[in-house]
Every structure is written in structure tokens, then in C-alpha cells.
Amino acid sequence: MRVLISDPIADKGVAMLEEAGFHVDVRTKKSEEEICGFIDEYHAMIVRSQTKVTRNIIEKARNLKIIGRAGVGIDNIDVDAATEKGIVVVNAPEGNTIAATEHTLAMMLAFARNIPKANELLKQGLWERKKFTGVELRNKVLGIIGLGKIGSGVASRARAFEMNVLAYDPYISEERAKQMGVELSDFNGVIENADFLTIHLPLTEETYHLIGGEQIKKMKPGVKIVNVARGGIIDEQALYEALKEGKIAGAAVDVFENEPETKSPLFDLENVVVTPHLGASTEEAQLNVAIDVVEEIIQALKGELVKNAVNIPSIKPELQHILNPYRELVEKLGKLISQLVDSHIKKVEIKYNGDIAQYNVTSLTNTFLKGLLRPILKDAVNYVNAPLIAQSRGISVSENKSVELDDYANLITVSVETEKCTKTISGSLFGKHDARIVRIDGFTVDAVPQGHMLVVPHIDKPKIIGPVGHLIGQHDINIAGMQVGRKNIGGRAVMFLNVDSEVPVKTIKELAKIDGVLDVKYVRL
Ligand SMILES: NC(=O)c1ccc[n+]([C@@H]2O[C@H](COP(=O)([O-])OP(=O)(O)OC[C@H]3O[C@@H](n4cnc5c(N)ncnc54)[C@H](O)[C@@H]3O)[C@@H](O)[C@H]2O)c1
Ligand SMILES: O=C(O)[C@H](O)COP(=O)(O)O
């Protein structure tokens, strides 16, 4: 397996990948065209914010399984394109929080006290004091837009500076804000009352140019603005004009709409402090994010579930431990039921009963869909794109959970509706890892879902099981296990056979001719 690192990460991350047996290439500062030329050599790719992982690159990435972002923001990755191709995108959402939080405070203090300019002039031999009278943070209103990890870190540090913190974040509860000593307000309430305003949001279609000319008009004259989140959230042209006319007294900017940025008009203004996207650039943060993202890459390339995926349900490690044994079962249920139906699937339902129902099982449902679609679409489907593919094929998917026991401590029941029939199969885990099929269309069985199998609905009468076994033996196919389920004597029944080798079409046709056999399905799991 080969890993491409296209933006610099801490050496430790590279060493971990190599220790895990991966071939690693560090190829930084490459253009989109250059990356397109070599991306299909790689199974994983690690970026920070410089490399733009475009749809173009993703379309050329025939072997890519995972894109790792050694940091938080994923606005430089075309996540939709990755999802369509079944590529997992993971980030390292926590490793650089402290670094960005402290950088925000550093920027605020730097421009409140004119440190960069005073430093520059003194080094030029000028002892300027009057020009650099600053302002204090104490008793000022700090407006925070986005009270997530960094926003709340900034809030608690600002409280230590005795600032009054007013924040807008529609996804944060009053209670949580109260615990932080923060007053919540609506967006306008924050921008209209802030003496200092700091932004801590992701860049999305919704937040692009969230702060522009209109919003600046509503602000207090003399407000000071900090952006350590993402370029593009503040309209740079509007910011420049407001700084020039003095409506905004100062700005501290770490991130720009077009990076790397070396020629912004903002750089000519004395009341602006800038850094070249240094928010996450501390030794500690870089070590943290490199380790976090590399751990995810190693796990994903081993075929395991990852916890910080942004395009599939993320799973906490303790939950992973619980869900992992069920993954094989649900995938096999998907593969099995898919091979038992003949026509276009319209609707699927997956129901979780018992202990398993108390957890978030979306990743299991996705794995079931992967199993369901695999026999049809082969490698083009994986658990990242399976829900999307199901949707694009017009398959309606529903997931139900009930902690009520249904004869078994845990039971997963899948139903598939086609134009011709509805098929229902239930599976359970016996012990910790033993996957079993325990019901099919209401018949109770106890079959091991593995390898080559024959599913034979038939009439419950003598001279069926014998002839079926005999005919299979005649073709030199060894029967490893047989299970029969029936409801009433003489009614319909079903036979599940585990066999040791492939069953040729000719044999299947001969089996179907045995008197009382209603159908014969050969499935491969
Ligand atoms: N400058 C840097 O080097 C640097 C370093 C780390 C993170 N960042 C950036 O900082 C930003 C915040 O990171 P974080 O780790 O705190 O993320 P986070 O996900 O923990 O917090 C973001 C918060 O924004 C809120 N939010 C989302 N949309 C909103 C909207 N339209 N209005 C109001 N609130 C909204 C969310 O509810 C969430 O609480 C991200 O853009 C990240 O990329 C920059
Ligand atoms: O979103 C982030 O994590 C930061 O903006 C850091 O970006 P960087 O990894 O390019 O420093």
C-alpha cells in the first residue's frame, strides 16, 4: 500500500506509516496537474490546507481509499466527489484546537496593543510611544460567531481577561453557553454589540461572505475583527474598505480567501495584523494531527472502521469495539439476500432487535447496503458510497431499532422488496463472533453464512433431502452442512446447504428438476 503526503506533516506521522509497512512518498507543492499524473499510484493521501483535492484529482485516483486531512478544515477537499467514488475522508478535528485558540488570543492582544508595528519601528531605531497607545480587553464585549471547539476555548480564555462574551451559534444550547459564562444572542445581536469580534466557523456555502458590507454597517464604530477560521467567511474587499474609512478600527487575519496570499491590499494597512495561516502551526498541534490522521489511515487501509470520517458516520472507539463483530454478519446478510432475489430491488428495511438496538448502527446499515449491492456492482461499491448508490438506483432504505428481544439476544432482520417478491432473512451473533442465519421467510434455521451455499425451498415430503444430497455428491461436491426449516408437516420448507466448492449451473438445473423442489439458488458469500 502506498501513501502520498502532499503537504508537510510531522515526521512522527511518516515514521508511523513506515513502521506499519506502508510505502510513503512526501511530494509537496505539486500542482493539480502533477498530482493527477501520479495519484493513481496511491491508496491513501494526506493533506493539510495547501493541497486542493479537486474532483479532477479524485476522478483520476483509481486506487485511492482514503484522504486524510491533518487538521480540521476540509474545504480544500471535494468531499462530494470523494463520497461518490467511495473514498473515505477523515480529518483530525481536535489536535490543533489549542493552537488555533491561543493564536486567536495572540492576534487579539497583538493588535489591541499594536505590538507588530511597535516592534517593527523600534527595530528601525524609532522610540514611538504615543502613537501606540492601545486598548484593554477587560470589560470589552467579545462577540464570537461559532462556539465550537475553538470558539469555546477562546471564550473561556477571554473570560480570564474579564471580557464579556456574547456568542452566536444556533447549534449550542443555552445551558452549555451558561456553563462557559457566555451569553447567547442572535447573529445581529452579536455583530451589533461586539467591541472585538472573532469568527470560528467552517467555510461552507452558508458561511461564505457571512460578514460583508451589510453586516459591517451594523457593527459598532471602532470594532476590531479577528479571523483565524477560514478565508472567505469575511469578504476581504468589504473589510479593506471598512478598515480604510475607520469604521473597523483593526483586524487580525490569519486566513485568506486565496492562499497562499502575498499581495493583499490588507497588507498595506497599518491597522491590520496578519499571519500566513499559522493558527495550527505549533509543534504540539502538528504532532497531534499527524498522529491522529495517520492512525485513521492505518485503520482504514486495514479495512477497519474509522472514527473521524466526515463522509461516513463517525464511530467512537468504544462503539467500534461493539459494532465490529456485527459488520461481517450484516454484510453477509446483504450479499445473501441480494443473490436470492431476481428482479430490481425497490425497498429495503433493516431492523435491529435486542442489545445492538441501543447503539448508533448507521455504519452497520451502510455495510449491509454494501453487501447488498456488491454482487451487482462489485468493487464500485463500498460502505462510503453504498447509501448514495442505493439512493441513485431508486432503492428506498429504512432502518428500525427495538431493544425488545425477538427470541435472540441480538437479531438483525433484513427485508428486500422487489417487483416480484419480498424476502426476509434474520441473522444473529452467537457468542461474540459466530454469525448465523436463523430465519428465512419465516422458516427457522441455524445456518453458517459462509463460502458456497445452496438455498433450496421445497415441499416437506420424503425423498427430497436424500435425492438432493445424492445428486450433489454425484457431482463430486462435498456437503459441509445442511439445515432444514419448516413450518408445518407437508407444507413448504427450506434447505440450507454449505458446500465445499462451486456448484455449476448444470447441477443447479438438475437439482431444480427433483420432484418437490420449488427453486434452487446458489449463493457465494
Ligand atoms: N487558522 C488555523 O490554522 C485554524 C486551525 C484550526 C481550525 N481552524 C478553523 O477554525 C474553524 C473552527 O474550528 P473548530 O475546531 O472550532 O470547529 P467546530 O466544528 O468545533 O466548531 C464550529 C462551530 O460553528 C458552528 N456553526 C456552523 N455553522 C454555523 C453558522 N452558520 N452560524 C453560526 N455557527 C455555526 C457549529 O455549530 C460549531 O459549534 C474551522 O473553520 C477550522 O477549519 C483554523
Ligand atoms: O483547519 C485547520 O486545521 C487549520 O486551518 C490548519 O490548517 P493547516 O493544517 O494548513 O495549518
PDB file of N, CA and C in Angstrom, residues 350-425:
ATOM      1  N   ILE A 350     -33.978  -2.657   7.321  1.00  0.00           N
ATOM      2  CA  ILE A 350     -33.094  -3.394   8.222  1.00  0.00           C
ATOM      3  C   ILE A 350     -33.539  -3.087   9.653  1.00  0.00           C
ATOM      4  N   LYS A 351     -33.770  -4.153  10.398  1.00  0.00           N
ATOM      5  CA  LYS A 351     -34.292  -3.961  11.745  1.00  0.00           C
ATOM      6  C   LYS A 351     -33.335  -4.581  12.764  1.00  0.00           C
ATOM      7  N   TYR A 352     -33.032  -3.822  13.785  1.00  0.00           N
ATOM      8  CA  TYR A 352     -32.114  -4.284  14.825  1.00  0.00           C
ATOM      9  C   TYR A 352     -32.921  -4.540  16.096  1.00  0.00           C
ATOM     10  N   ASN A 353     -32.839  -5.759  16.621  1.00  0.00           N
ATOM     11  CA  ASN A 353     -33.527  -6.088  17.869  1.00  0.00           C
ATOM     12  C   ASN A 353     -32.534  -6.454  18.964  1.00  0.00           C
ATOM     13  N   GLY A 354     -32.896  -6.118  20.190  1.00  0.00           N
ATOM     14  CA  GLY A 354     -32.063  -6.534  21.327  1.00  0.00           C
ATOM     15  C   GLY A 354     -30.980  -5.521  21.635  1.00  0.00           C
ATOM     16  N   ASP A 355     -29.905  -6.005  22.261  1.00  0.00           N
ATOM     17  CA  ASP A 355     -28.827  -5.122  22.749  1.00  0.00           C
ATOM     18  C   ASP A 355     -28.315  -4.146  21.699  1.00  0.00           C
ATOM     19  N   ILE A 356     -28.123  -4.653  20.509  1.00  0.00           N
ATOM     20  CA  ILE A 356     -27.493  -3.865  19.451  1.00  0.00           C
ATOM     21  C   ILE A 356     -28.307  -2.600  19.128  1.00  0.00           C
ATOM     22  N   ALA A 357     -29.626  -2.664  19.419  1.00  0.00           N
ATOM     23  CA  ALA A 357     -30.503  -1.547  19.062  1.00  0.00           C
ATOM     24  C   ALA A 357     -30.246  -0.291  19.886  1.00  0.00           C
ATOM     25  N   GLN A 358     -29.471  -0.407  20.971  1.00  0.00           N
ATOM     26  CA  GLN A 358     -29.254   0.803  21.779  1.00  0.00           C
ATOM     27  C   GLN A 358     -28.141   1.697  21.200  1.00  0.00           C
ATOM     28  N   TYR A 359     -27.473   1.209  20.144  1.00  0.00           N
ATOM     29  CA  TYR A 359     -26.341   1.980  19.607  1.00  0.00           C
ATOM     30  C   TYR A 359     -26.695   2.645  18.273  1.00  0.00           C
ATOM     31  N   ASN A 360     -25.806   3.583  17.869  1.00  0.00           N
ATOM     32  CA  ASN A 360     -25.950   4.173  16.533  1.00  0.00           C
ATOM     33  C   ASN A 360     -25.424   3.148  15.529  1.00  0.00           C
ATOM     34  N   VAL A 361     -26.343   2.613  14.724  1.00  0.00           N
ATOM     35  CA  VAL A 361     -25.980   1.489  13.854  1.00  0.00           C
ATOM     36  C   VAL A 361     -25.907   1.891  12.378  1.00  0.00           C
ATOM     37  N   THR A 362     -25.864   3.197  12.120  1.00  0.00           N
ATOM     38  CA  THR A 362     -25.851   3.646  10.721  1.00  0.00           C
ATOM     39  C   THR A 362     -24.716   2.998   9.938  1.00  0.00           C
ATOM     40  N   SER A 363     -23.550   2.854  10.577  1.00  0.00           N
ATOM     41  CA  SER A 363     -22.425   2.260   9.843  1.00  0.00           C
ATOM     42  C   SER A 363     -22.721   0.800   9.494  1.00  0.00           C
ATOM     43  N   LEU A 364     -23.506   0.115  10.341  1.00  0.00           N
ATOM     44  CA  LEU A 364     -23.866  -1.273  10.021  1.00  0.00           C
ATOM     45  C   LEU A 364     -24.851  -1.294   8.851  1.00  0.00           C
ATOM     46  N   THR A 365     -25.792  -0.352   8.871  1.00  0.00           N
ATOM     47  CA  THR A 365     -26.756  -0.301   7.766  1.00  0.00           C
ATOM     48  C   THR A 365     -26.009  -0.042   6.452  1.00  0.00           C
ATOM     49  N   ASN A 366     -25.019   0.851   6.501  1.00  0.00           N
ATOM     50  CA  ASN A 366     -24.240   1.129   5.285  1.00  0.00           C
ATOM     51  C   ASN A 366     -23.477  -0.119   4.839  1.00  0.00           C
ATOM     52  N   THR A 367     -22.971  -0.873   5.801  1.00  0.00           N
ATOM     53  CA  THR A 367     -22.227  -2.091   5.457  1.00  0.00           C
ATOM     54  C   THR A 367     -23.177  -3.134   4.866  1.00  0.00           C
ATOM     55  N   PHE A 368     -24.404  -3.193   5.391  1.00  0.00           N
ATOM     56  CA  PHE A 368     -25.409  -4.093   4.815  1.00  0.00           C
ATOM     57  C   PHE A 368     -25.672  -3.706   3.353  1.00  0.00           C
ATOM     58  N   LEU A 369     -25.805  -2.382   3.114  1.00  0.00           N
ATOM     59  CA  LEU A 369     -26.071  -1.916   1.738  1.00  0.00           C
ATOM     60  C   LEU A 369     -24.906  -2.259   0.821  1.00  0.00           C
ATOM     61  N   LYS A 370     -23.704  -2.145   1.366  1.00  0.00           N
ATOM     62  CA  LYS A 370     -22.526  -2.515   0.574  1.00  0.00           C
ATOM     63  C   LYS A 370     -22.637  -3.990   0.162  1.00  0.00           C
ATOM     64  N   GLY A 371     -22.984  -4.852   1.135  1.00  0.00           N
ATOM     65  CA  GLY A 371     -23.127  -6.275   0.848  1.00  0.00           C
ATOM     66  C   GLY A 371     -24.225  -6.518  -0.173  1.00  0.00           C
ATOM     67  N   LEU A 372     -25.321  -5.777  -0.029  1.00  0.00           N
ATOM     68  CA  LEU A 372     -26.472  -5.941  -0.929  1.00  0.00           C
ATOM     69  C   LEU A 372     -26.106  -5.590  -2.370  1.00  0.00           C
ATOM     70  N   LEU A 373     -25.322  -4.514  -2.514  1.00  0.00           N
ATOM     71  CA  LEU A 373     -25.023  -4.018  -3.870  1.00  0.00           C
ATOM     72  C   LEU A 373     -23.787  -4.663  -4.482  1.00  0.00           C
ATOM     73  N   ARG A 374     -22.939  -5.287  -3.639  1.00  0.00           N
ATOM     74  CA  ARG A 374     -21.683  -5.880  -4.143  1.00  0.00           C
ATOM     75  C   ARG A 374     -21.882  -6.921  -5.235  1.00  0.00           C
ATOM     76  N   PRO A 375     -22.811  -7.883  -5.044  1.00  0.00           N
ATOM     77  CA  PRO A 375     -22.949  -8.895  -6.089  1.00  0.00           C
ATOM     78  C   PRO A 375     -23.309  -8.269  -7.441  1.00  0.00           C
ATOM     79  N   ILE A 376     -23.908  -7.083  -7.424  1.00  0.00           N
ATOM     80  CA  ILE A 376     -24.310  -6.437  -8.677  1.00  0.00           C
ATOM     81  C   ILE A 376     -23.194  -5.511  -9.171  1.00  0.00           C
ATOM     82  N   LEU A 377     -22.649  -4.714  -8.261  1.00  0.00           N
ATOM     83  CA  LEU A 377     -21.736  -3.637  -8.691  1.00  0.00           C
ATOM     84  C   LEU A 377     -20.266  -3.917  -8.413  1.00  0.00           C
ATOM     85  N   LYS A 378     -19.990  -5.054  -7.814  1.00  0.00           N
ATOM     86  CA  LYS A 378     -18.602  -5.456  -7.482  1.00  0.00           C
ATOM     87  C   LYS A 378     -17.874  -4.342  -6.713  1.00  0.00           C
ATOM     88  N   ASP A 379     -16.603  -4.105  -7.093  1.00  0.00           N
ATOM     89  CA  ASP A 379     -15.769  -3.194  -6.304  1.00  0.00           C
ATOM     90  C   ASP A 379     -16.183  -1.724  -6.363  1.00  0.00           C
ATOM     91  N   ALA A 380     -17.111  -1.391  -7.268  1.00  0.00           N
ATOM     92  CA  ALA A 380     -17.509   0.011  -7.394  1.00  0.00           C
ATOM     93  C   ALA A 380     -18.261   0.492  -6.153  1.00  0.00           C
ATOM     94  N   VAL A 381     -18.674  -0.444  -5.315  1.00  0.00           N
ATOM     95  CA  VAL A 381     -19.432  -0.026  -4.136  1.00  0.00           C
ATOM     96  C   VAL A 381     -18.643  -0.350  -2.859  1.00  0.00           C
ATOM     97  N   ASN A 382     -18.681   0.566  -1.923  1.00  0.00           N
ATOM     98  CA  ASN A 382     -18.120   0.290  -0.602  1.00  0.00           C
ATOM     99  C   ASN A 382     -19.017   0.968   0.430  1.00  0.00           C
ATOM    100  N   TYR A 383     -18.645   0.885   1.702  1.00  0.00           N
ATOM    101  CA  TYR A 383     -19.585   1.372   2.703  1.00  0.00           C
ATOM    102  C   TYR A 383     -19.658   2.895   2.773  1.00  0.00           C
ATOM    103  N   VAL A 384     -18.773   3.567   2.015  1.00  0.00           N
ATOM    104  CA  VAL A 384     -18.865   5.028   1.948  1.00  0.00           C
ATOM    105  C   VAL A 384     -19.944   5.437   0.940  1.00  0.00           C
ATOM    106  N   ASN A 385     -19.875   4.838  -0.253  1.00  0.00           N
ATOM    107  CA  ASN A 385     -20.817   5.298  -1.287  1.00  0.00           C
ATOM    108  C   ASN A 385     -22.082   4.445  -1.382  1.00  0.00           C
ATOM    109  N   ALA A 386     -22.169   3.350  -0.618  1.00  0.00           N
ATOM    110  CA  ALA A 386     -23.329   2.456  -0.745  1.00  0.00           C
ATOM    111  C   ALA A 386     -24.671   3.184  -0.558  1.00  0.00           C
ATOM    112  N   PRO A 387     -24.843   4.045   0.471  1.00  0.00           N
ATOM    113  CA  PRO A 387     -26.145   4.711   0.609  1.00  0.00           C
ATOM    114  C   PRO A 387     -26.472   5.606  -0.588  1.00  0.00           C
ATOM    115  N   LEU A 388     -25.435   6.276  -1.095  1.00  0.00           N
ATOM    116  CA  LEU A 388     -25.616   7.166  -2.246  1.00  0.00           C
ATOM    117  C   LEU A 388     -26.017   6.368  -3.484  1.00  0.00           C
ATOM    118  N   ILE A 389     -25.350   5.217  -3.678  1.00  0.00           N
ATOM    119  CA  ILE A 389     -25.648   4.382  -4.850  1.00  0.00           C
ATOM    120  C   ILE A 389     -27.058   3.808  -4.721  1.00  0.00           C
ATOM    121  N   ALA A 390     -27.415   3.373  -3.512  1.00  0.00           N
ATOM    122  CA  ALA A 390     -28.765   2.822  -3.313  1.00  0.00           C
ATOM    123  C   ALA A 390     -29.804   3.884  -3.686  1.00  0.00           C
ATOM    124  N   GLN A 391     -29.549   5.098  -3.210  1.00  0.00           N
ATOM    125  CA  GLN A 391     -30.479   6.203  -3.487  1.00  0.00           C
ATOM    126  C   GLN A 391     -30.561   6.467  -4.994  1.00  0.00           C
ATOM    127  N   SER A 392     -29.382   6.470  -5.656  1.00  0.00           N
ATOM    128  CA  SER A 392     -29.386   6.789  -7.091  1.00  0.00           C
ATOM    129  C   SER A 392     -30.054   5.673  -7.900  1.00  0.00           C
ATOM    130  N   ARG A 393     -30.148   4.465  -7.324  1.00  0.00           N
ATOM    131  CA  ARG A 393     -30.829   3.376  -8.028  1.00  0.00           C
ATOM    132  C   ARG A 393     -32.305   3.283  -7.627  1.00  0.00           C
ATOM    133  N   GLY A 394     -32.757   4.269  -6.894  1.00  0.00           N
ATOM    134  CA  GLY A 394     -34.180   4.330  -6.516  1.00  0.00           C
ATOM    135  C   GLY A 394     -34.564   3.332  -5.430  1.00  0.00           C
ATOM    136  N   ILE A 395     -33.586   2.867  -4.658  1.00  0.00           N
ATOM    137  CA  ILE A 395     -33.906   1.910  -3.586  1.00  0.00           C
ATOM    138  C   ILE A 395     -34.206   2.695  -2.311  1.00  0.00           C
ATOM    139  N   SER A 396     -35.383   2.494  -1.753  1.00  0.00           N
ATOM    140  CA  SER A 396     -35.663   3.209  -0.507  1.00  0.00           C
ATOM    141  C   SER A 396     -35.173   2.356   0.670  1.00  0.00           C
ATOM    142  N   VAL A 397     -34.485   3.010   1.574  1.00  0.00           N
ATOM    143  CA  VAL A 397     -33.842   2.273   2.681  1.00  0.00           C
ATOM    144  C   VAL A 397     -34.427   2.753   4.002  1.00  0.00           C
ATOM    145  N   SER A 398     -34.856   1.818   4.838  1.00  0.00           N
ATOM    146  CA  SER A 398     -35.280   2.252   6.172  1.00  0.00           C
ATOM    147  C   SER A 398     -34.599   1.410   7.244  1.00  0.00           C
ATOM    148  N   GLU A 399     -34.348   2.078   8.359  1.00  0.00           N
ATOM    149  CA  GLU A 399     -33.654   1.409   9.467  1.00  0.00           C
ATOM    150  C   GLU A 399     -34.550   1.497  10.696  1.00  0.00           C
ATOM    151  N   ASN A 400     -34.773   0.379  11.363  1.00  0.00           N
ATOM    152  CA  ASN A 400     -35.589   0.388  12.581  1.00  0.00           C
ATOM    153  C   ASN A 400     -34.835  -0.271  13.716  1.00  0.00           C
ATOM    154  N   LYS A 401     -35.100   0.198  14.916  1.00  0.00           N
ATOM    155  CA  LYS A 401     -34.413  -0.382  16.069  1.00  0.00           C
ATOM    156  C   LYS A 401     -35.422  -0.637  17.184  1.00  0.00           C
ATOM    157  N   SER A 402     -35.234  -1.759  17.871  1.00  0.00           N
ATOM    158  CA  SER A 402     -36.060  -2.007  19.049  1.00  0.00           C
ATOM    159  C   SER A 402     -35.231  -2.829  20.042  1.00  0.00           C
ATOM    160  N   VAL A 403     -35.183  -2.351  21.275  1.00  0.00           N
ATOM    161  CA  VAL A 403     -34.403  -3.105  22.271  1.00  0.00           C
ATOM    162  C   VAL A 403     -35.156  -4.352  22.750  1.00  0.00           C
ATOM    163  N   GLU A 404     -36.434  -4.464  22.365  1.00  0.00           N
ATOM    164  CA  GLU A 404     -37.222  -5.668  22.703  1.00  0.00           C
ATOM    165  C   GLU A 404     -36.539  -6.891  22.112  1.00  0.00           C
ATOM    166  N   LEU A 405     -36.484  -7.976  22.883  1.00  0.00           N
ATOM    167  CA  LEU A 405     -35.866  -9.193  22.357  1.00  0.00           C
ATOM    168  C   LEU A 405     -36.840  -9.887  21.416  1.00  0.00           C
ATOM    169  N   ASP A 406     -36.311 -10.477  20.345  1.00  0.00           N
ATOM    170  CA  ASP A 406     -37.139 -11.252  19.441  1.00  0.00           C
ATOM    171  C   ASP A 406     -36.522 -12.659  19.391  1.00  0.00           C
ATOM    172  N   ASP A 407     -36.710 -13.430  20.424  1.00  0.00           N
ATOM    173  CA  ASP A 407     -36.165 -14.793  20.600  1.00  0.00           C
ATOM    174  C   ASP A 407     -34.647 -14.844  20.801  1.00  0.00           C
ATOM    175  N   TYR A 408     -33.931 -13.892  20.288  1.00  0.00           N
ATOM    176  CA  TYR A 408     -32.463 -13.899  20.373  1.00  0.00           C
ATOM    177  C   TYR A 408     -31.981 -12.645  21.112  1.00  0.00           C
ATOM    178  N   ALA A 409     -30.785 -12.752  21.743  1.00  0.00           N
ATOM    179  CA  ALA A 409     -30.245 -11.588  22.460  1.00  0.00           C
ATOM    180  C   ALA A 409     -29.992 -10.433  21.499  1.00  0.00           C
ATOM    181  N   ASN A 410     -29.637 -10.810  20.270  1.00  0.00           N
ATOM    182  CA  ASN A 410     -29.493  -9.782  19.227  1.00  0.00           C
ATOM    183  C   ASN A 410     -30.000 -10.379  17.932  1.00  0.00           C
ATOM    184  N   LEU A 411     -30.740  -9.606  17.186  1.00  0.00           N
ATOM    185  CA  LEU A 411     -31.293 -10.131  15.936  1.00  0.00           C
ATOM    186  C   LEU A 411     -31.315  -9.003  14.907  1.00  0.00           C
ATOM    187  N   ILE A 412     -30.780  -9.292  13.738  1.00  0.00           N
ATOM    188  CA  ILE A 412     -30.830  -8.290  12.664  1.00  0.00           C
ATOM    189  C   ILE A 412     -31.640  -8.892  11.522  1.00  0.00           C
ATOM    190  N   THR A 413     -32.720  -8.214  11.190  1.00  0.00           N
ATOM    191  CA  THR A 413     -33.630  -8.746  10.169  1.00  0.00           C
ATOM    192  C   THR A 413     -33.632  -7.826   8.963  1.00  0.00           C
ATOM    193  N   VAL A 414     -33.357  -8.412   7.803  1.00  0.00           N
ATOM    194  CA  VAL A 414     -33.354  -7.588   6.593  1.00  0.00           C
ATOM    195  C   VAL A 414     -34.463  -8.062   5.666  1.00  0.00           C
ATOM    196  N   SER A 415     -35.183  -7.080   5.107  1.00  0.00           N
ATOM    197  CA  SER A 415     -36.252  -7.400   4.160  1.00  0.00           C
ATOM    198  C   SER A 415     -35.983  -6.650   2.872  1.00  0.00           C
ATOM    199  N   VAL A 416     -36.161  -7.365   1.772  1.00  0.00           N
ATOM    200  CA  VAL A 416     -35.949  -6.736   0.479  1.00  0.00           C
ATOM    201  C   VAL A 416     -37.208  -6.924  -0.354  1.00  0.00           C
ATOM    202  N   GLU A 417     -37.701  -5.809  -0.889  1.00  0.00           N
ATOM    203  CA  GLU A 417     -38.894  -5.894  -1.725  1.00  0.00           C
ATOM    204  C   GLU A 417     -38.494  -5.628  -3.164  1.00  0.00           C
ATOM    205  N   THR A 418     -38.877  -6.545  -4.058  1.00  0.00           N
ATOM    206  CA  THR A 418     -38.608  -6.331  -5.485  1.00  0.00           C
ATOM    207  C   THR A 418     -39.949  -6.234  -6.192  1.00  0.00           C
ATOM    208  N   GLU A 419     -39.887  -6.135  -7.543  1.00  0.00           N
ATOM    209  CA  GLU A 419     -41.158  -6.104  -8.275  1.00  0.00           C
ATOM    210  C   GLU A 419     -41.903  -7.437  -8.121  1.00  0.00           C
ATOM    211  N   LYS A 420     -41.140  -8.526  -7.880  1.00  0.00           N
ATOM    212  CA  LYS A 420     -41.773  -9.847  -7.867  1.00  0.00           C
ATOM    213  C   LYS A 420     -42.032 -10.421  -6.477  1.00  0.00           C
ATOM    214  N   CYS A 421     -41.218 -10.054  -5.498  1.00  0.00           N
ATOM    215  CA  CYS A 421     -41.380 -10.714  -4.191  1.00  0.00           C
ATOM    216  C   CYS A 421     -40.818  -9.871  -3.046  1.00  0.00           C
ATOM    217  N   THR A 422     -41.082 -10.343  -1.836  1.00  0.00           N
ATOM    218  CA  THR A 422     -40.423  -9.763  -0.662  1.00  0.00           C
ATOM    219  C   THR A 422     -39.704 -10.891   0.050  1.00  0.00           C
ATOM    220  N   LYS A 423     -38.456 -10.692   0.356  1.00  0.00           N
ATOM    221  CA  LYS A 423     -37.676 -11.740   1.023  1.00  0.00           C
ATOM    222  C   LYS A 423     -37.196 -11.196   2.355  1.00  0.00           C
ATOM    223  N   THR A 424     -37.240 -12.027   3.379  1.00  0.00           N
ATOM    224  CA  THR A 424     -36.829 -11.578   4.711  1.00  0.00           C
ATOM    225  C   THR A 424     -35.873 -12.598   5.323  1.00  0.00           C
ATOM    226  N   ILE A 425     -34.757 -12.130   5.794  1.00  0.00           N
ATOM    227  CA  ILE A 425     -33.775 -13.026   6.422  1.00  0.00           C
ATOM    228  C   ILE A 425     -33.341 -12.406   7.751  1.00  0.00           C
TER     229      ILE A 425
END
